[in-house]
Amino acid sequence: METYNFSAGPACLPERVLAAAGEAAKQFRDTGMSLMEMSHRSKPVVSLFEETTERITGLLAIPSNYHVLWLQGGASTQFSMVPLNVLPDGGCADYINTGAWSTKAIAECNKIGKANVIGSSRENTYTYIPKECVQNTESSYLHITSNNTIYGTQYKVIPEVVNRDGFLVADMSSDILSKPIDVSQFGLIYAGAQKNMGPAGVTLVIIRKDLVGANYRTLPTMMDYETHVAKDSMFNTPPVFAVFVVNETLKWIEDLGGLEAMAVINEQKAKKLYLEIERNSLFKSPIAVDDRSLMNIPFVFSESGLEDHDFLSFCEEQGLMTLKGHRSVGGFRASIYNAMPEEGVDALIRAMQEYEKEQA
Ligand SMILES: *Cc1c(COP(=O)(O)O)cnc(C)c1O
């Protein structure tokens, strides 16, 4: 029986990528050594980093006035690194609170300067994306979470920054590489790898060159973007194996036809699943129609009296794993990132239909 992993993160990876990871764990590119044993100063590993950066630059069409960094510490470290590096002393920034991750980003900004929360859907359990938020003219940047992994909302239109000197910062951990984006709309993008790019352990940062080196405060060396820019993400021992897996994932996306093709597949998968949630008498989506995520799809029973765990074990018997909703929301959540094949979505839809019959 085929198993499909609907986990929100670490999430499933393409078969082909896992096979390549298995090979590289044994021997990397005819070196006779495992990639995990190799120095980051060695020629093959330096080339691997250059290749990975080149690939993501191509796929996302990253303009030449941006740096690409491969860092550690997850998106959570970026919650503090962003304000530490780009928020002037005594300055403020605007944040839109669309969920648990935004909330954490706001808390970290408030330790360094002031976060103005200019929009929040917290009172409605984050079931929609607040729009028409009034930005502050004195704010240095506007921070958004482009896709909200836990609640299943996603920005369909990226807000414009009104402040002429201001810029947009986005946490794209759970929808990076799911569709083409216009990088020039952003001053800084960050994303942990383990949702849509690779394994945990590496974090992508794309930062406009003029935002590096402002020196607003004395920073610990590792917290300073300039350190990592100066050393091509190799100031300290980088997560080489994780970067290798990201590179393999990027190759896989290229072979599918790039991000335009990826977006078509993602839209197709999500559309099917939302249609079934709407059609099926047992389930409903709590999320505002216009803001529904193509990556994380939460759904709940439309009536009380049914037990979540019963449907979850029904799914597990059919190889459909990790469908439990986040503990703060309950119900179910199907994370259908790039690597979830359409057959996995089809199998889930069949299970929902069979369960409906069984309950009738
Ligand atoms: C998972 C996630 C994070 C946290 O990532 P870590 O790598 O665990 O720090 C932050 N933001 C979003 C949107 C996420 O999905």
PDB file of C-alpha atoms in Angstrom, residues 11 78 133 155 190 222-223 264 288 311 320 327 343:
ATOM      1  CA  ALA A  11       6.955  17.477   5.247  1.00  0.00           C
ATOM      2  CA  GLN A  78      14.857  35.171  11.494  1.00  0.00           C
ATOM      3  CA  CYS A 133      -4.446  47.729   7.070  1.00  0.00           C
ATOM      4  CA  TYR A 155      -1.973  35.997   0.742  1.00  0.00           C
ATOM      5  CA  TYR A 190      13.032  34.144   4.646  1.00  0.00           C
ATOM      6  CA  MET A 222      26.382  35.047  13.856  1.00  0.00           C
ATOM      7  CA  MET A 223      23.312  37.325  14.018  1.00  0.00           C
ATOM      8  CA  VAL A 264      -0.589  24.855 -12.025  1.00  0.00           C
ATOM      9  CA  ALA A 288     -12.631  32.560   4.300  1.00  0.00           C
ATOM     10  CA  PHE A 311     -11.683   9.515  10.855  1.00  0.00           C
ATOM     11  CA  LEU A 320      -3.006   8.542   4.693  1.00  0.00           C
ATOM     12  CA  ARG A 327      -3.449  21.175  18.524  1.00  0.00           C
ATOM     13  CA  GLU A 343      -2.482  10.717  -6.360  1.00  0.00           C
TER      14      GLU A 343
END
